[in-house]
mmCIF file of C-alpha atoms in Angstrom:
data_model
loop_
_atom_site.group_PDB
_atom_site.id
_atom_site.type_symbol
_atom_site.label_atom_id
_atom_site.label_comp_id
_atom_site.label_asym_id
_atom_site.label_seq_id
_atom_site.Cartn_x
_atom_site.Cartn_y
_atom_site.Cartn_z
ATOM 1 C CA UNK Z 1395 0.000 -0.015 -0.064
ATOM 2 C CA UNK Z 1396 1.130 3.316 -0.775
ATOM 3 C CA UNK Z 1397 2.002 5.884 2.222
ATOM 4 C CA UNK Z 1398 -0.783 8.017 3.228
ATOM 5 C CA UNK Z 1399 1.340 10.609 5.117
ATOM 6 C CA UNK Z 1400 -0.357 13.918 5.867
ATOM 7 C CA UNK Z 1401 1.680 16.466 4.597
ATOM 8 C CA UNK Z 1402 0.508 19.955 4.246
ATOM 9 C CA UNK Z 1403 0.443 21.238 0.922
ATOM 10 C CA UNK Z 1404 2.899 23.663 -0.557
ATOM 11 C CA UNK Z 1405 0.282 26.115 -1.308
ATOM 12 C CA UNK Z 1406 -0.521 26.580 2.656
ATOM 13 C CA UNK Z 1407 -0.645 30.263 3.693
ATOM 14 C CA UNK Z 1408 2.620 31.740 5.514
ATOM 15 C CA UNK Z 1409 0.586 31.892 8.917
ATOM 16 C CA UNK Z 1410 -1.293 28.491 9.452
ATOM 17 C CA UNK Z 1411 -4.101 28.643 12.225
ATOM 18 C CA UNK Z 1412 -4.106 25.319 13.415
ATOM 19 C CA UNK Z 1413 -7.197 25.409 15.487
ATOM 20 C CA UNK Z 1414 -9.603 22.710 17.293
ATOM 21 C CA UNK Z 1415 -12.755 23.284 19.033
ATOM 22 C CA UNK Z 1416 -15.578 21.364 20.888
ATOM 23 C CA UNK Z 1417 -15.710 19.751 24.369
ATOM 24 C CA UNK Z 1418 -12.754 18.920 26.801
ATOM 25 C CA UNK Z 1419 -10.619 16.633 24.243
ATOM 26 C CA UNK Z 1420 -10.167 19.798 22.147
ATOM 27 C CA UNK Z 1421 -8.511 21.232 25.212
ATOM 28 C CA UNK Z 1422 -5.876 18.038 25.567
ATOM 29 C CA UNK Z 1423 -8.588 16.827 28.324
ATOM 30 C CA UNK Z 1424 -8.576 19.582 30.884
ATOM 31 C CA UNK Z 1425 -5.309 21.333 30.612
ATOM 32 C CA UNK Z 1426 -3.220 21.835 33.565
ATOM 33 C CA UNK Z 1427 -5.033 19.177 35.191
ATOM 34 C CA UNK Z 1428 -5.336 15.564 33.751
ATOM 35 C CA UNK Z 1429 -3.434 15.870 30.815
ATOM 36 C CA UNK Z 1430 -0.049 15.412 32.542
ATOM 37 C CA UNK Z 1431 3.353 17.486 32.056
ATOM 38 C CA UNK Z 1432 4.268 18.659 28.945
ATOM 39 C CA UNK Z 1433 6.611 16.611 26.719
ATOM 40 C CA UNK Z 1434 9.306 17.893 24.636
ATOM 41 C CA UNK Z 1435 7.656 18.329 21.293
ATOM 42 C CA UNK Z 1436 10.008 20.691 19.510
ATOM 43 C CA UNK Z 1437 8.441 23.084 17.008
ATOM 44 C CA UNK Z 1438 9.370 25.711 14.760
ATOM 45 C CA UNK Z 1439 8.234 29.402 14.199
ATOM 46 C CA UNK Z 1440 4.994 27.992 16.436
ATOM 47 C CA UNK Z 1441 2.779 30.180 18.146
ATOM 48 C CA UNK Z 1442 0.021 30.545 20.791
ATOM 49 C CA UNK Z 1443 -1.913 33.338 22.307
ATOM 50 C CA UNK Z 1444 -0.129 35.271 24.857
ATOM 51 C CA UNK Z 1445 -2.851 33.867 27.095
ATOM 52 C CA UNK Z 1446 -1.770 30.154 26.144
ATOM 53 C CA UNK Z 1447 -2.858 27.381 23.788
ATOM 54 C CA UNK Z 1448 -6.126 27.289 25.518
ATOM 55 C CA UNK Z 1449 -8.423 30.357 24.876
ATOM 56 C CA UNK Z 1450 -11.746 29.667 26.293
ATOM 57 C CA UNK Z 1451 -12.510 32.589 28.898
ATOM 58 C CA UNK Z 1452 -9.212 34.245 28.001
ATOM 59 C CA UNK Z 1453 -8.775 37.754 26.430
ATOM 60 C CA UNK Z 1454 -5.605 37.238 24.160
ATOM 61 C CA UNK Z 1455 -3.786 40.720 23.086
ATOM 62 C CA UNK Z 1456 -1.202 38.869 20.887
ATOM 63 C CA UNK Z 1457 1.041 35.793 20.411
ATOM 64 C CA UNK Z 1458 4.128 34.431 21.730
ATOM 65 C CA UNK Z 1459 6.301 31.608 20.550
ATOM 66 C CA UNK Z 1460 5.380 28.337 22.020
ATOM 67 C CA UNK Z 1461 7.748 27.082 24.814
ATOM 68 C CA UNK Z 1462 9.134 23.498 24.733
ATOM 69 C CA UNK Z 1463 8.038 21.989 26.637
ATOM 70 C CA UNK Z 1464 4.313 23.277 27.305
ATOM 71 C CA UNK Z 1465 3.149 23.262 30.952
ATOM 72 C CA UNK Z 1466 0.906 20.302 29.973
ATOM 73 C CA UNK Z 1467 0.858 17.775 26.946
ATOM 74 C CA UNK Z 1468 -1.163 19.495 23.940
ATOM 75 C CA UNK Z 1469 -2.218 17.509 21.084
ATOM 76 C CA UNK Z 1470 -1.991 20.848 19.131
ATOM 77 C CA UNK Z 1471 1.815 20.809 19.919
ATOM 78 C CA UNK Z 1472 2.232 17.044 18.619
ATOM 79 C CA UNK Z 1473 0.069 18.015 15.664
ATOM 80 C CA UNK Z 1474 2.475 20.821 14.668
ATOM 81 C CA UNK Z 1475 5.673 19.013 15.324
ATOM 82 C CA UNK Z 1476 4.211 16.138 12.943
ATOM 83 C CA UNK Z 1477 3.334 18.903 10.193
ATOM 84 C CA UNK Z 1478 6.785 20.202 10.475
ATOM 85 C CA UNK Z 1479 8.758 16.717 10.318
ATOM 86 C CA UNK Z 1480 6.481 15.824 7.276
ATOM 87 C CA UNK Z 1481 7.017 19.018 5.458
ATOM 88 C CA UNK Z 1482 9.697 21.272 6.748
ATOM 89 C CA UNK Z 1483 9.186 24.735 5.612
ATOM 90 C CA UNK Z 1484 11.157 27.219 7.728
ATOM 91 C CA UNK Z 1485 9.235 30.239 6.018
ATOM 92 C CA UNK Z 1486 5.470 29.022 7.422
ATOM 93 C CA UNK Z 1487 4.523 29.931 10.970
ATOM 94 C CA UNK Z 1488 1.983 28.129 12.926
ATOM 95 C CA UNK Z 1489 -0.700 29.082 15.539
ATOM 96 C CA UNK Z 1490 -1.925 26.231 17.892
ATOM 97 C CA UNK Z 1491 -5.286 27.638 19.427
ATOM 98 C CA UNK Z 1492 -7.341 25.046 21.744
ATOM 99 C CA UNK Z 1493 -10.562 27.288 21.626
ATOM 100 C CA UNK Z 1494 -12.812 24.166 22.991
ATOM 101 C CA UNK Z 1495 -14.781 24.293 26.531
ATOM 102 C CA UNK Z 1496 -14.556 21.636 29.148
ATOM 103 C CA UNK Z 1497 -17.788 20.035 30.024
ATOM 104 C CA UNK Z 1498 -19.973 21.912 27.622
ATOM 105 C CA UNK Z 1499 -23.255 20.515 26.158
ATOM 106 C CA UNK Z 1500 -22.895 20.690 22.398
ATOM 107 C CA UNK Z 1501 -26.059 23.164 22.215
ATOM 108 C CA UNK Z 1502 -23.851 25.463 24.653
ATOM 109 C CA UNK Z 1503 -20.849 25.614 22.118
ATOM 110 C CA UNK Z 1504 -22.910 25.993 19.066
ATOM 111 C CA UNK Z 1505 -22.915 28.893 16.585
ATOM 112 C CA UNK Z 1506 -24.371 31.912 18.035
ATOM 113 C CA UNK Z 1507 -23.204 31.039 21.588
ATOM 114 C CA UNK Z 1508 -20.753 32.662 23.460
ATOM 115 C CA UNK Z 1509 -17.921 30.484 23.110
ATOM 116 C CA UNK Z 1510 -18.374 30.273 19.608
ATOM 117 C CA UNK Z 1511 -18.393 33.906 19.135
ATOM 118 C CA UNK Z 1512 -14.835 34.063 21.270
ATOM 119 C CA UNK Z 1513 -13.603 31.515 19.136
ATOM 120 C CA UNK Z 1514 -14.437 33.683 15.933
ATOM 121 C CA UNK Z 1515 -12.893 36.636 17.588
ATOM 122 C CA UNK Z 1516 -9.787 34.868 18.439
ATOM 123 C CA UNK Z 1517 -9.658 34.002 14.529
ATOM 124 C CA UNK Z 1518 -9.828 37.359 13.586
ATOM 125 C CA UNK Z 1519 -7.297 38.274 16.155
ATOM 126 C CA UNK Z 1520 -5.079 35.620 14.471
ATOM 127 C CA UNK Z 1521 -5.753 36.983 11.022
ATOM 128 C CA UNK Z 1522 -4.970 40.776 12.248
ATOM 129 C CA UNK Z 1523 -1.550 39.707 13.564
ATOM 130 C CA UNK Z 1524 -0.683 37.815 10.811
ATOM 131 C CA UNK Z 1525 -1.656 40.872 8.396
ATOM 132 C CA UNK Z 1526 0.122 43.399 10.772
ATOM 133 C CA UNK Z 1527 3.215 41.167 9.858
ATOM 134 C CA UNK Z 1528 2.700 40.921 6.277
ATOM 135 C CA UNK Z 1529 2.080 37.215 6.266
ATOM 136 C CA UNK Z 1530 -0.811 35.571 4.616
ATOM 137 C CA UNK Z 1531 -3.099 34.097 7.009
ATOM 138 C CA UNK Z 1532 -5.079 30.723 6.703
ATOM 139 C CA UNK Z 1533 -7.212 28.304 8.435
ATOM 140 C CA UNK Z 1534 -6.979 25.280 6.096
ATOM 141 C CA UNK Z 1535 -8.204 22.537 8.750
ATOM 142 C CA UNK Z 1536 -10.310 22.739 11.706
ATOM 143 C CA UNK Z 1537 -10.648 20.093 13.933
ATOM 144 C CA UNK Z 1538 -13.882 19.287 16.108
ATOM 145 C CA UNK Z 1539 -13.842 17.359 19.053
ATOM 146 C CA UNK Z 1540 -16.893 15.734 20.886
ATOM 147 C CA UNK Z 1541 -16.791 13.627 23.897
ATOM 148 C CA UNK Z 1542 -18.652 10.511 24.866
ATOM 149 C CA UNK Z 1543 -22.047 12.392 25.521
ATOM 150 C CA UNK Z 1544 -23.788 15.485 25.480
ATOM 151 C CA UNK Z 1545 -22.683 16.718 28.529
#
């Protein structure tokens, strides 16, 4: 069988918003609590909001480089690490943003709700940050995590 590696296309933008949303799994399962300490997961040109990788209930005003290791293990940094290993491009920049809500019912995170609106505001902030730095912004993929129940 041929290899089906997930390699980001060369036409991806200069600043890739690698965002996820949903319930607690989107935040790597209760970030800073149950996910455990961060493992060294080196990334290059990878950013998070100045308030951290998780964004719900926070008011970011800018971006900062992702530290290695992070305070807890995020699948976001593992995802970026894998993308960069499969398709190295030192000119591309990435944003890790976990915008989910722990323990939320689906109806409370649907479009039109406060968490959804906050995520959309954060997407606009990321796009503005990219524009201010002369980078092409893009959100080529969006990961949605749903838990085991509507709780």
